mmCIF file of C-alpha atoms and ligand atoms in Angstrom:
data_model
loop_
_atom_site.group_PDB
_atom_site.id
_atom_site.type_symbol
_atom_site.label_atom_id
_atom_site.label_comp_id
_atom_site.label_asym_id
_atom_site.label_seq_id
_atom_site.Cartn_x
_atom_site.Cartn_y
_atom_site.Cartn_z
ATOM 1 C CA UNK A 172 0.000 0.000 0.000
ATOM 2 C CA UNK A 173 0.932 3.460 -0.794
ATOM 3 C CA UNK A 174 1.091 7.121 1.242
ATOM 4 C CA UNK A 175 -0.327 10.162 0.061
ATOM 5 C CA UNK A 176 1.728 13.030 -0.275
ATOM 6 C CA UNK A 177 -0.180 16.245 -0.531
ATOM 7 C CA UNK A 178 2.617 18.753 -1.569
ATOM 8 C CA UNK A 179 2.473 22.486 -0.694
ATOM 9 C CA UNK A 180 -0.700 22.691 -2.823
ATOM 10 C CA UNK A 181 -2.894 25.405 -3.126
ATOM 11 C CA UNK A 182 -5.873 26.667 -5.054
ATOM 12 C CA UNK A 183 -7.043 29.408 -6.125
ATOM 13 C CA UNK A 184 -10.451 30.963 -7.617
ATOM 14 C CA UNK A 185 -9.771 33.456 -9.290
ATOM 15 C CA UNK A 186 -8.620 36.008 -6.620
ATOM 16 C CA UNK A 187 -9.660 33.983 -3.718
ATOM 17 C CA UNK A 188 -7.035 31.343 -2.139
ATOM 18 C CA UNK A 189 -9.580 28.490 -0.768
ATOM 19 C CA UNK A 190 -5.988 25.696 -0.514
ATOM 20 C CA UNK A 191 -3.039 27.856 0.406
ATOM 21 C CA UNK A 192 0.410 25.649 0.107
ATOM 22 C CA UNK A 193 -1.033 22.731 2.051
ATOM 23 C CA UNK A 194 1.448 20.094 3.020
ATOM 24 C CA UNK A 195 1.003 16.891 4.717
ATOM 25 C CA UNK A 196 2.185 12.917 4.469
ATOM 26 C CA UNK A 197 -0.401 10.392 5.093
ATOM 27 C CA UNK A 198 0.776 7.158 5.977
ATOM 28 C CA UNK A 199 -0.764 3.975 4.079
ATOM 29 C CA UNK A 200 -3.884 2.667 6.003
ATOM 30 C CA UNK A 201 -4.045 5.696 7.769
ATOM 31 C CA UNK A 202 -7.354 7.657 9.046
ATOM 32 C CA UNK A 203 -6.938 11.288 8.432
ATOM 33 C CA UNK A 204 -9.767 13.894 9.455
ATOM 34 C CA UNK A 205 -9.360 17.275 7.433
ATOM 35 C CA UNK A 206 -11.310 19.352 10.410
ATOM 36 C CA UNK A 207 -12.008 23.370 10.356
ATOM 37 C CA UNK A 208 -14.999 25.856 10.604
ATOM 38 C CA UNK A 209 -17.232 26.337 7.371
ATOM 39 C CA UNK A 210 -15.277 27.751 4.009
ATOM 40 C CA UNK A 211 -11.685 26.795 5.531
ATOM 41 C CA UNK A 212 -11.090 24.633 2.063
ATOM 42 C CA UNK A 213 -11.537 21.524 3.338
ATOM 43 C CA UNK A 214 -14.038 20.300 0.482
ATOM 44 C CA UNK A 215 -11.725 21.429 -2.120
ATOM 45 C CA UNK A 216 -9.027 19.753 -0.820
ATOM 46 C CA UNK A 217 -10.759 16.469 -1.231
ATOM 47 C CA UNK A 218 -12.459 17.468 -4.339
ATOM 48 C CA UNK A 219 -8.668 18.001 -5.649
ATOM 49 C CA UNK A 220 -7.258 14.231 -4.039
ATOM 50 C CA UNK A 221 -10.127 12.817 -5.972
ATOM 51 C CA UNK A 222 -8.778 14.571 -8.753
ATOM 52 C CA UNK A 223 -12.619 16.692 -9.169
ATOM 53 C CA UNK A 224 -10.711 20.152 -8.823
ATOM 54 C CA UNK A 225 -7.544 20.897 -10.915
ATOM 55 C CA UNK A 226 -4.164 22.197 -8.569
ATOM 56 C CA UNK A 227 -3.334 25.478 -8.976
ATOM 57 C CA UNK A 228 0.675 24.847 -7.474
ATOM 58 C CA UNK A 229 1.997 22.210 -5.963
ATOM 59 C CA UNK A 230 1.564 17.906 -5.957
ATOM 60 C CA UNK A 231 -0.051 15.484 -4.964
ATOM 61 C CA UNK A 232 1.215 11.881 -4.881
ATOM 62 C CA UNK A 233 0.358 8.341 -3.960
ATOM 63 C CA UNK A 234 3.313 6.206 -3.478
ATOM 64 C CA UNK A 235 6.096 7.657 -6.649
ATOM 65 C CA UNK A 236 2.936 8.083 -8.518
ATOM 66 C CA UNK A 237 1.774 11.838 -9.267
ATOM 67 C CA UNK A 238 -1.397 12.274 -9.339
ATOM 68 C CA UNK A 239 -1.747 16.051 -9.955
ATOM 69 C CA UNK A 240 0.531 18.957 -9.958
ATOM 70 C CA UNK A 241 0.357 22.184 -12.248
ATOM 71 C CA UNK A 242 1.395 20.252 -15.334
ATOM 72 C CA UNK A 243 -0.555 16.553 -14.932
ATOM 73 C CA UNK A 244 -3.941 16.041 -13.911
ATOM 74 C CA UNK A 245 -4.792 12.106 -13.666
ATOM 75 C CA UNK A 246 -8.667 11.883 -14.078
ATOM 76 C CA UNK A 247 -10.835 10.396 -11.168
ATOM 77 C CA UNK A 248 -11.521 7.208 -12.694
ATOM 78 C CA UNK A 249 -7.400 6.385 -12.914
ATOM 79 C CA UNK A 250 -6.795 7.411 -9.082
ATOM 80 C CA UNK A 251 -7.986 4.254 -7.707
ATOM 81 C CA UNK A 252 -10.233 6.556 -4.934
ATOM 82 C CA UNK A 253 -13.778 6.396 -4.153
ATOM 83 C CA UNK A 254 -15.729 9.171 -2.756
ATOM 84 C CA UNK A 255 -18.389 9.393 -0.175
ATOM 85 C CA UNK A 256 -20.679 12.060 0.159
ATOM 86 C CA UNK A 257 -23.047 13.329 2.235
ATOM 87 C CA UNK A 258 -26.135 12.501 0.155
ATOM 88 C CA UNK A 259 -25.779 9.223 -0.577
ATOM 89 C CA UNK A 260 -26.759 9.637 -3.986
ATOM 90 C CA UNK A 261 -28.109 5.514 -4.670
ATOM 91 C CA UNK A 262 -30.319 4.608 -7.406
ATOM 92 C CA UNK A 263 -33.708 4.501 -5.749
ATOM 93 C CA UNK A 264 -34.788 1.888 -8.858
ATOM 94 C CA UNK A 265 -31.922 -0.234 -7.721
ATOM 95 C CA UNK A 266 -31.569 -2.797 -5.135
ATOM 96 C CA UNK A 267 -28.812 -2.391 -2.622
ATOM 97 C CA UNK A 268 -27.050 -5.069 -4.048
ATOM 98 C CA UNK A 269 -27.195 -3.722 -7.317
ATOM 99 C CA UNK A 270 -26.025 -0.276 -5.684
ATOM 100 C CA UNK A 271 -23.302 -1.377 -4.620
ATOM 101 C CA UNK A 272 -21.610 -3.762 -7.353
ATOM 102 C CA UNK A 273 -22.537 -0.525 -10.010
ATOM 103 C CA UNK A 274 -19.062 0.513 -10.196
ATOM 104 C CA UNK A 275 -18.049 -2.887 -10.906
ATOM 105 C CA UNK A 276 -20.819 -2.906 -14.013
ATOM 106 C CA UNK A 277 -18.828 0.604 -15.239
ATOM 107 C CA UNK A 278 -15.656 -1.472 -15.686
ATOM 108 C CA UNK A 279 -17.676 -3.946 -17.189
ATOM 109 C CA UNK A 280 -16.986 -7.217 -14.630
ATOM 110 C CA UNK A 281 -19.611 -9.679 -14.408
ATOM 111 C CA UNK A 282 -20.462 -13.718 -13.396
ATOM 112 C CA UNK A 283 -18.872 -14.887 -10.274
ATOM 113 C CA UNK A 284 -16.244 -12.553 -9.737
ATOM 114 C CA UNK A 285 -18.819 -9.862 -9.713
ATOM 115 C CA UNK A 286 -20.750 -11.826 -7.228
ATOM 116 C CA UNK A 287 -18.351 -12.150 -5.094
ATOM 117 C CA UNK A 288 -16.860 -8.711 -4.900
ATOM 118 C CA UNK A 289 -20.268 -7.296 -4.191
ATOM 119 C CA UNK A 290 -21.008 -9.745 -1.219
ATOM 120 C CA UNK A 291 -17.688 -9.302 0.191
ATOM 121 C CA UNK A 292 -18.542 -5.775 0.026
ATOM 122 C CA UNK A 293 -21.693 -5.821 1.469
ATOM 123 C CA UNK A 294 -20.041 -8.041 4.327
ATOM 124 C CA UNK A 295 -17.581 -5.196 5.023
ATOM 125 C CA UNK A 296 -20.791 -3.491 6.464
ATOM 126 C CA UNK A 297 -22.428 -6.155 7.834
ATOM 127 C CA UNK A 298 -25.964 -5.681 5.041
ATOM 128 C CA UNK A 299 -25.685 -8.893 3.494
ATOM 129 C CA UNK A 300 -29.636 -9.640 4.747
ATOM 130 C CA UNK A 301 -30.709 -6.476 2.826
ATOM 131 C CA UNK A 302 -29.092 -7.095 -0.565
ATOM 132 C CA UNK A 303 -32.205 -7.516 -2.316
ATOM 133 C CA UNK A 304 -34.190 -4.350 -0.344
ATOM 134 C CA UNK A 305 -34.300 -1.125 -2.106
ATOM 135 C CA UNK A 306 -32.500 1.593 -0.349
ATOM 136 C CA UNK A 307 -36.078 3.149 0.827
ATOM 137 C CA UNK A 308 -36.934 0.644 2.805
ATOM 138 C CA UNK A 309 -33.113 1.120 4.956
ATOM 139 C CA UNK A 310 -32.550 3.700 7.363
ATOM 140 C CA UNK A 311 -30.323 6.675 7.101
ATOM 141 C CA UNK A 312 -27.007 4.854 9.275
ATOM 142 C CA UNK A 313 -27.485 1.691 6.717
ATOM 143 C CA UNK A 314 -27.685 4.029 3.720
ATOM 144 C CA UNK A 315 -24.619 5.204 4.858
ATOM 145 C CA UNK A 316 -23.135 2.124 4.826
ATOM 146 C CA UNK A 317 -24.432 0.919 1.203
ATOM 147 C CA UNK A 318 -22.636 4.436 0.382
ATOM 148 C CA UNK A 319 -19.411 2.935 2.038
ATOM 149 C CA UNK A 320 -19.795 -0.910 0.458
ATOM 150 C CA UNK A 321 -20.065 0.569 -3.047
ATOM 151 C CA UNK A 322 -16.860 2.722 -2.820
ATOM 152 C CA UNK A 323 -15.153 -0.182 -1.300
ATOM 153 C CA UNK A 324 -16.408 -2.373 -4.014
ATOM 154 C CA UNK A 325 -13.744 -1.399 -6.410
ATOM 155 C CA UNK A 326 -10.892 -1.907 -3.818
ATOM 156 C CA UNK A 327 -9.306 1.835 -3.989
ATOM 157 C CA UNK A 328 -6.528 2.963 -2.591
ATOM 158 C CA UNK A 329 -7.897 5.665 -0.575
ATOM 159 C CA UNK A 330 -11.339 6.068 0.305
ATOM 160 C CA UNK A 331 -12.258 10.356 0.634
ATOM 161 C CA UNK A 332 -15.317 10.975 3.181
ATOM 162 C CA UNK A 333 -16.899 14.287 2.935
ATOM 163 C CA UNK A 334 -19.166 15.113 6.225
ATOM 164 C CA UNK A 335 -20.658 11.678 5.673
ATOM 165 C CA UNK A 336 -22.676 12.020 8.635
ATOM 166 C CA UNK A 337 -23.662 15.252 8.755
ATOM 167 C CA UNK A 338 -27.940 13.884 7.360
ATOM 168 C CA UNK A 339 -27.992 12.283 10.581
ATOM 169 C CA UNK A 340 -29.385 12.610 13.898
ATOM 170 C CA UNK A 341 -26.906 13.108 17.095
ATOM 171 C CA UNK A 342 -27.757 9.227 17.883
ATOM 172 C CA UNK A 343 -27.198 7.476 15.093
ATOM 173 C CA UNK A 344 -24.096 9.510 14.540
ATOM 174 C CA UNK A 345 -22.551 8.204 17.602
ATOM 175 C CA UNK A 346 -23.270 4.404 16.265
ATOM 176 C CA UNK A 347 -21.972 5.444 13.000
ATOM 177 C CA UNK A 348 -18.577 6.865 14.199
ATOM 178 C CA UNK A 349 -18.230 3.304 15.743
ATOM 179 C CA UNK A 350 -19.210 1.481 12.737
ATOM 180 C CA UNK A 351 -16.627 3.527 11.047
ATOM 181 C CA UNK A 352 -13.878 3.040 13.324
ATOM 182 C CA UNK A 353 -14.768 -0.801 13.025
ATOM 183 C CA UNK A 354 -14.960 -0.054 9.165
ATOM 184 C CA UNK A 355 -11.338 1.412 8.842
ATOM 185 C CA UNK A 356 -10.177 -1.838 11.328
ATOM 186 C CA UNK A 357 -11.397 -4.200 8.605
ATOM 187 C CA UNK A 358 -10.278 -2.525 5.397
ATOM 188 C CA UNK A 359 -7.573 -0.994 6.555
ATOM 189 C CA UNK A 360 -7.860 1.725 3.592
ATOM 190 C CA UNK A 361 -6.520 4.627 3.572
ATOM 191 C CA UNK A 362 -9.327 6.958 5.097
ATOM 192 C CA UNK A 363 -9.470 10.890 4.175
ATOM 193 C CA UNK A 364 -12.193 12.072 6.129
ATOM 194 C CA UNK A 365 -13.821 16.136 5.916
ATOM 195 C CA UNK A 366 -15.506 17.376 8.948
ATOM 196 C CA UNK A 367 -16.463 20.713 11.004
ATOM 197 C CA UNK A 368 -17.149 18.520 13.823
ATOM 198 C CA UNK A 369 -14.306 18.432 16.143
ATOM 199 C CA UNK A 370 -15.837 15.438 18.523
ATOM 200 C CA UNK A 371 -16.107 13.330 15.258
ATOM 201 C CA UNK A 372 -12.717 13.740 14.210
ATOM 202 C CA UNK A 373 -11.400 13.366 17.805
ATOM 203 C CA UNK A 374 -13.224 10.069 18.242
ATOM 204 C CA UNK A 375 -12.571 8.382 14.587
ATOM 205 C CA UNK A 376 -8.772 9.487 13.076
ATOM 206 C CA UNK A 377 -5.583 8.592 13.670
ATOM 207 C CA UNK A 378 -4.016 12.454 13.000
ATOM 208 C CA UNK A 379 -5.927 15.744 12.251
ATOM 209 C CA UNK A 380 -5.188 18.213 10.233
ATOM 210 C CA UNK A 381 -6.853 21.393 11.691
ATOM 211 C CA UNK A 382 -7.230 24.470 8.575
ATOM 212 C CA UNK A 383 -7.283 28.081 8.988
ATOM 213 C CA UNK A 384 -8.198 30.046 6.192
ATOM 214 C CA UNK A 385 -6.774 27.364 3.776
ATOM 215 C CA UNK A 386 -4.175 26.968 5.565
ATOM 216 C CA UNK A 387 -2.825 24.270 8.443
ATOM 217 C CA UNK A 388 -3.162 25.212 11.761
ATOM 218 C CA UNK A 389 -1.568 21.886 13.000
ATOM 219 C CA UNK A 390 -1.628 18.709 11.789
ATOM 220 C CA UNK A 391 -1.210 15.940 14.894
ATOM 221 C CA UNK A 392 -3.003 13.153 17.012
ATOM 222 C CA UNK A 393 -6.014 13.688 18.922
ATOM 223 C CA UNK A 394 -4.165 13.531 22.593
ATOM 224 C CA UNK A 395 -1.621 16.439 21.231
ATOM 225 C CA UNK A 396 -4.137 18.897 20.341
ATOM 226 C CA UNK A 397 -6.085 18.590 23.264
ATOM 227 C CA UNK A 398 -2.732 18.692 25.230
ATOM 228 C CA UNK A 399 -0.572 20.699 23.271
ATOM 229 C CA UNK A 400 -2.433 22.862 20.808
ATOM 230 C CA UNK A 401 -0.535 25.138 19.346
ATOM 231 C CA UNK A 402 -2.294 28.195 19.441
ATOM 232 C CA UNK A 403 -5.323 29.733 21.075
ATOM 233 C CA UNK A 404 -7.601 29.405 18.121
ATOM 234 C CA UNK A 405 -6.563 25.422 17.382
ATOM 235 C CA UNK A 406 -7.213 25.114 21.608
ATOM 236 C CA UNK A 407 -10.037 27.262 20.839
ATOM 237 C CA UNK A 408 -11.576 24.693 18.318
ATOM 238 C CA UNK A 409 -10.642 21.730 20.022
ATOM 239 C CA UNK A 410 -12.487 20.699 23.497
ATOM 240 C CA UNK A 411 -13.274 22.976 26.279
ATOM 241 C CA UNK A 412 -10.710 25.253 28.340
ATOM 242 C CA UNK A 413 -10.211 28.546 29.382
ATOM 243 C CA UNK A 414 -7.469 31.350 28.246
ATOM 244 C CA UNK A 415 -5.007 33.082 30.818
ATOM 245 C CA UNK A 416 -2.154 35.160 30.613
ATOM 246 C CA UNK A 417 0.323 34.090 32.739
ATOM 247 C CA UNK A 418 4.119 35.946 34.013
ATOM 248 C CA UNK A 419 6.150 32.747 33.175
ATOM 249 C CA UNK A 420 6.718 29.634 30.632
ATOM 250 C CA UNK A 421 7.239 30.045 26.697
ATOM 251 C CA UNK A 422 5.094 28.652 23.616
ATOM 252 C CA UNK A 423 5.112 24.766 24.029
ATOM 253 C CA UNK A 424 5.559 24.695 27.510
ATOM 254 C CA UNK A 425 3.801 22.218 30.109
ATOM 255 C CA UNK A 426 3.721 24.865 33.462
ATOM 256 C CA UNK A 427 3.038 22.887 37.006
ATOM 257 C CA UNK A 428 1.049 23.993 39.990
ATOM 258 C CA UNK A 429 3.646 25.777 41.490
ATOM 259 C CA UNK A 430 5.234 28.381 38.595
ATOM 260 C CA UNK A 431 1.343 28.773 37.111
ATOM 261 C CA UNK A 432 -0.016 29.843 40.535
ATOM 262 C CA UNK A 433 3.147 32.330 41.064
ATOM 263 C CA UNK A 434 2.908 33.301 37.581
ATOM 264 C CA UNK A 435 -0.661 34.407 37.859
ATOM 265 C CA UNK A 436 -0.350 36.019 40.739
ATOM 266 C CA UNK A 437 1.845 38.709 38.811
ATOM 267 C CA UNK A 438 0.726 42.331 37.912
ATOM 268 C CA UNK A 439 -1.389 42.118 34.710
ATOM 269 C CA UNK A 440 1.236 44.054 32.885
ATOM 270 C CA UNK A 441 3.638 41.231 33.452
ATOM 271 C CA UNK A 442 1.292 38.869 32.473
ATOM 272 C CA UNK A 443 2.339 38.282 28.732
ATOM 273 C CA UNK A 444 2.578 34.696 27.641
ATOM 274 C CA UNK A 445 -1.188 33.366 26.874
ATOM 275 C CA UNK A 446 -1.803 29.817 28.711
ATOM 276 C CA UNK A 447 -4.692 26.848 27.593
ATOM 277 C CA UNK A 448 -5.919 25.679 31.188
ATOM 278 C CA UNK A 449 -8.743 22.905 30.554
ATOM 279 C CA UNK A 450 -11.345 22.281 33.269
ATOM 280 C CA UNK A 451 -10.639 19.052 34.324
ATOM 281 C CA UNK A 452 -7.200 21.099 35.821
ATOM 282 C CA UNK A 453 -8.655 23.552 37.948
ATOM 283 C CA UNK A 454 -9.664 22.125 41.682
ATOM 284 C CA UNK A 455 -12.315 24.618 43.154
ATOM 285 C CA UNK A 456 -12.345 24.807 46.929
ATOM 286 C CA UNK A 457 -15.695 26.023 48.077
ATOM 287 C CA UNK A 458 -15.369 26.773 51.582
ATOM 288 C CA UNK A 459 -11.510 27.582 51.492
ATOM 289 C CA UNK A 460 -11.023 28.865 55.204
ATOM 290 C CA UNK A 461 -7.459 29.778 54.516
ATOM 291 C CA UNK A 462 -8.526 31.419 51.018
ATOM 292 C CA UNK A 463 -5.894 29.123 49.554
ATOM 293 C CA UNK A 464 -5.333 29.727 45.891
ATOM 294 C CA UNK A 465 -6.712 32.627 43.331
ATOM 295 C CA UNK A 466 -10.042 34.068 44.466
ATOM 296 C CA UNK A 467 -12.803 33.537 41.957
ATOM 297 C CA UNK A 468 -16.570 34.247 41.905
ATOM 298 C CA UNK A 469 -19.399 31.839 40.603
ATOM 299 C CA UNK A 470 -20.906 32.991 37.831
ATOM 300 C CA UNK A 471 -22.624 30.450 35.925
ATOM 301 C CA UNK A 472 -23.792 26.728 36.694
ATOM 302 C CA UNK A 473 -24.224 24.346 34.101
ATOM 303 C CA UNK A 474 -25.391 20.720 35.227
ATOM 304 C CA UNK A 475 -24.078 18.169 32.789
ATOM 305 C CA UNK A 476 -25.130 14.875 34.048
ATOM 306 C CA UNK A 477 -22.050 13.477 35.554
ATOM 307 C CA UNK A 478 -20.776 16.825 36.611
ATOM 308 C CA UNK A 479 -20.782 20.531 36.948
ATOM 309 C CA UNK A 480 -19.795 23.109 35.096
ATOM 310 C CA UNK A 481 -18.545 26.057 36.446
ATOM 311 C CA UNK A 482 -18.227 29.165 34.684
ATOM 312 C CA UNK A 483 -15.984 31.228 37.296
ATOM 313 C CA UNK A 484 -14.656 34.935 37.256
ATOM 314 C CA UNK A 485 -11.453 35.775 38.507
ATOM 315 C CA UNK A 486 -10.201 38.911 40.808
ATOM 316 C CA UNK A 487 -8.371 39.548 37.951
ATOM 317 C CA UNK A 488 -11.416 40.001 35.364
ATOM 318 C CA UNK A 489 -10.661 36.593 33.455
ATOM 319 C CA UNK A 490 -13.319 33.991 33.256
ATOM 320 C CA UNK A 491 -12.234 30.369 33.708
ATOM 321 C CA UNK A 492 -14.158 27.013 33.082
ATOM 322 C CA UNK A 493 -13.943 24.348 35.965
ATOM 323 C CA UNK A 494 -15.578 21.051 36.529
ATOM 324 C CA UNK A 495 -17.143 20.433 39.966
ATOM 325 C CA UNK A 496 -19.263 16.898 41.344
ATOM 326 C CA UNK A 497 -21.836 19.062 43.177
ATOM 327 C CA UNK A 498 -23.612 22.577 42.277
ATOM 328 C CA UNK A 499 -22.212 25.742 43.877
ATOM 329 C CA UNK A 500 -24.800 28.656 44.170
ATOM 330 C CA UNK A 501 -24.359 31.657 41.553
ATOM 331 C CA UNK A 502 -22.553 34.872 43.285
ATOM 332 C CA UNK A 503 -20.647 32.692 45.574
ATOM 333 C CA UNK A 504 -16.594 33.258 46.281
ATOM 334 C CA UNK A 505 -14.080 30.203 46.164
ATOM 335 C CA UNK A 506 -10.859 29.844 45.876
ATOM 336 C CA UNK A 507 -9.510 27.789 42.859
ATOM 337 C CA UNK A 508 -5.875 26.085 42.525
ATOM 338 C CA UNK A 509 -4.958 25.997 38.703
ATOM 339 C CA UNK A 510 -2.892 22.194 38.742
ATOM 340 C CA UNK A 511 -1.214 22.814 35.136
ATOM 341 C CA UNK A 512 -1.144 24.816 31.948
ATOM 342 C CA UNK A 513 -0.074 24.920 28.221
ATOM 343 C CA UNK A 514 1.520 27.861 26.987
ATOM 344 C CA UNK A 515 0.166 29.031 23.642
ATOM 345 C CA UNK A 516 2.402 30.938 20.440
ATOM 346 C CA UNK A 517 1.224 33.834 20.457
ATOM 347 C CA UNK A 518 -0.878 35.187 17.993
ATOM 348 C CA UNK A 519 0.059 37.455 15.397
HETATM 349 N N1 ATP B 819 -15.978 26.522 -7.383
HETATM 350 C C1 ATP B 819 -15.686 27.551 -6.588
HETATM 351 N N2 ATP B 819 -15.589 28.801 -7.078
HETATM 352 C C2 ATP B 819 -15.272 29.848 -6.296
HETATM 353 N N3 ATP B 819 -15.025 29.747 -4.969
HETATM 354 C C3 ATP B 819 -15.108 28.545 -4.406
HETATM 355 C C4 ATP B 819 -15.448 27.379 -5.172
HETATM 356 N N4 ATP B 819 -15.453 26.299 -4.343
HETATM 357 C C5 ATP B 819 -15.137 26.773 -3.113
HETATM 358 N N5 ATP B 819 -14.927 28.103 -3.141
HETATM 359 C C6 ATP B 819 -14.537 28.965 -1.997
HETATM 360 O O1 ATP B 819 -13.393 28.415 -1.393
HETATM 361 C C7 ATP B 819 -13.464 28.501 0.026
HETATM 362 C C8 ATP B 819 -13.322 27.112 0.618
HETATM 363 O O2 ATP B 819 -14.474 26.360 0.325
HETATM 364 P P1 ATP B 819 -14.662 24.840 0.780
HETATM 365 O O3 ATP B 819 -15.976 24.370 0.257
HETATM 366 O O4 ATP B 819 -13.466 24.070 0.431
HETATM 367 O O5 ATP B 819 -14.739 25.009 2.364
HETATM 368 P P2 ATP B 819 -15.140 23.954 3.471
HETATM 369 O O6 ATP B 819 -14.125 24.088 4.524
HETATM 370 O O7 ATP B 819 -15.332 22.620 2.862
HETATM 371 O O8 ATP B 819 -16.530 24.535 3.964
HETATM 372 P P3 ATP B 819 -17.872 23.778 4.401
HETATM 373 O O9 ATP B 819 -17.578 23.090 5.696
HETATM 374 O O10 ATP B 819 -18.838 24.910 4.555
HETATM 375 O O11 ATP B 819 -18.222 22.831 3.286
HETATM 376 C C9 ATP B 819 -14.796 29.143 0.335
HETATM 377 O O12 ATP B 819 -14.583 30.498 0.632
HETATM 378 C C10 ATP B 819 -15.602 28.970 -0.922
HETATM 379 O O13 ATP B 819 -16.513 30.024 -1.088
#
């Protein structure tokens, strides 16, 4: 199996840069979320893998093979991709069978080998009782996965997901995302996978790539953006936390207890390097008789099943997020002991 090289590509319409010099290496069998708010380029950057959108600079590769750069295109159909979109787009006069083994039809295979590449398709999925339904009478999550069987029908390289569960409701996306994962475990294909949904592409890929503005904003593993975003708009976009400026530490810095709590309690002007602290790191002390830690007062309550949240002001203006087991009444003082911090770049 092969990588995919995306090359310091870019695209542009007419004055408008949607891909600006995009780089990343996706390893074979890997599954890749591209992840970023609405109109950051992530579509075209799929739509230009599948080979749908011409380059405007740069390359992209699989393996030593170039699939598109400024002077090559390779058309879709000699990529060895399939593409999944969010409307499923199957023939409503077909049975899901027939759905699915269409692409085999196109490249004209038939008899047993047909056969058997649609059921082993169709067992990818786990539909093999509904190969003779028609896709109306399947609900939207099995949809989906006739969608999935017939682009894995073909055996490509690299399968390209665009928001494929965006059509669904919040339940049946959180079956889906495991059906997926459990898809991706089977195949093994290499999965390209567009979303604005940062839980989804926490829960499903293997690396993220987060976009800006057609650009990257970072391109790592779930557990290092949470823990080490790079800046405040990636830790912005990914989970929950709160934003401090702290008197010590530099960008890409892990600060402890100790030098965050003496750090904050610096004058603001000294206060220069912005800090990520997530909730599950600040310990609120109610009834603090000593008034150990930074002074805070309650401002909101939010009860979220397991826990609380706490939306909290500091002395010093800031707000900060914190978790808490019980509910603390609104107006109330407590002290609160920040435990650690990530220092940010800061922005420019
Ligand atoms: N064919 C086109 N002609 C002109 N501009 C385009 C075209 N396709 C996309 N764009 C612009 O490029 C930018 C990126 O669009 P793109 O669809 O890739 O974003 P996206 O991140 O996928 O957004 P969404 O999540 O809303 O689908 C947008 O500003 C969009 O208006």
């Amino acid at each position: 199996m092969a990588g995919l090289t995306i090359e310091s590509v870019s695209k542009r319409f007419g004055e408008q840069t949607a891909v600006d010099a995009l780089s990343l290496e996706i390893e074979p069998g890997e599954f890749v979320a591209l992840l970023g708010p609405s109109g950051c380029g992530k579509t075209t950057m799929l739509r230009m893998l599948a080979g749908f959108e011409a380059v405007s600079a740069g390359e992209i590769r699989l393996g030593e093979r170039t699939l598109a750069s400024r002077e090559r295109q390779l058309p879709p159909e000699q990529r060895n991709m399939a593409m999944v979109f969010q409307s499923y787009a199957l023939w409503p006069h077909m049975s899901v069978a027939d759905n699915v083994g269409y692409p085999l039809k196109l490249r004209r295979l038939g008899g047993e080998a047909y056969r058997h590449q649609v059921a082993k398709a169709l067992a990818m999925v786990e539909l093999e009782p509904y190969a003779q339904r028609s896709p109306q009478e399947l609900s939207g999550g099995q949809r989906q996965r006739v969608a999935l069987a017939r682009c894995l029908v073909t055996d490509p390289d690299v399968v390209l997901l665009d928001e494929p569960l965006a059509n669904l409701d919040r339940h049946l996306r959180a079956s889906m995302e495991l059906s997926f994962r459990d898809f991706h475990r089977r195949t093994r294909a290499t999965l390209v996978y567009v979303t604005h949904d940062q839980s989804e592409a926490m829960a499903l890929a293997d690396r993220i790539a987060v976009m800006r503005d057609g650009r990257l904003a970072q391109w790592a593993t779930p557990q290092t953006l949470y823990r080490q975003p790079r800046s405040a708009w990636v830790a912005g976009f990914i989970g929950q936390g709160s934003l401090l400026n702290v008197a010590a530490g530099q960008p890409g810095v892990r600060l402890e207890e100790a030098a965050l709590m003496r750090g904050l309690a610096e004058v603001a002007a000294e206060r220069t390097q912005p800090l990520l602290v997530r909730p599950e790191h600040v310990t609120v002390l109610p009834d603090a008789p000593s008034r150990q830690g930074l002074q805070a007062r309650v401002e909101g309550v939010t009860f979220r099943g397991e826990r609380y949240e706490l939306h909290l002001r500091l002395a010093s203006g800031e707000t900060l997020l914190a978790y808490h087991p019980v509910a603390l009444g609104e107006g109330l003082q407590v002290g609160v002991i920040l435990r650690e911090g990530w220092c940010l770049e800061r922005e420019t």
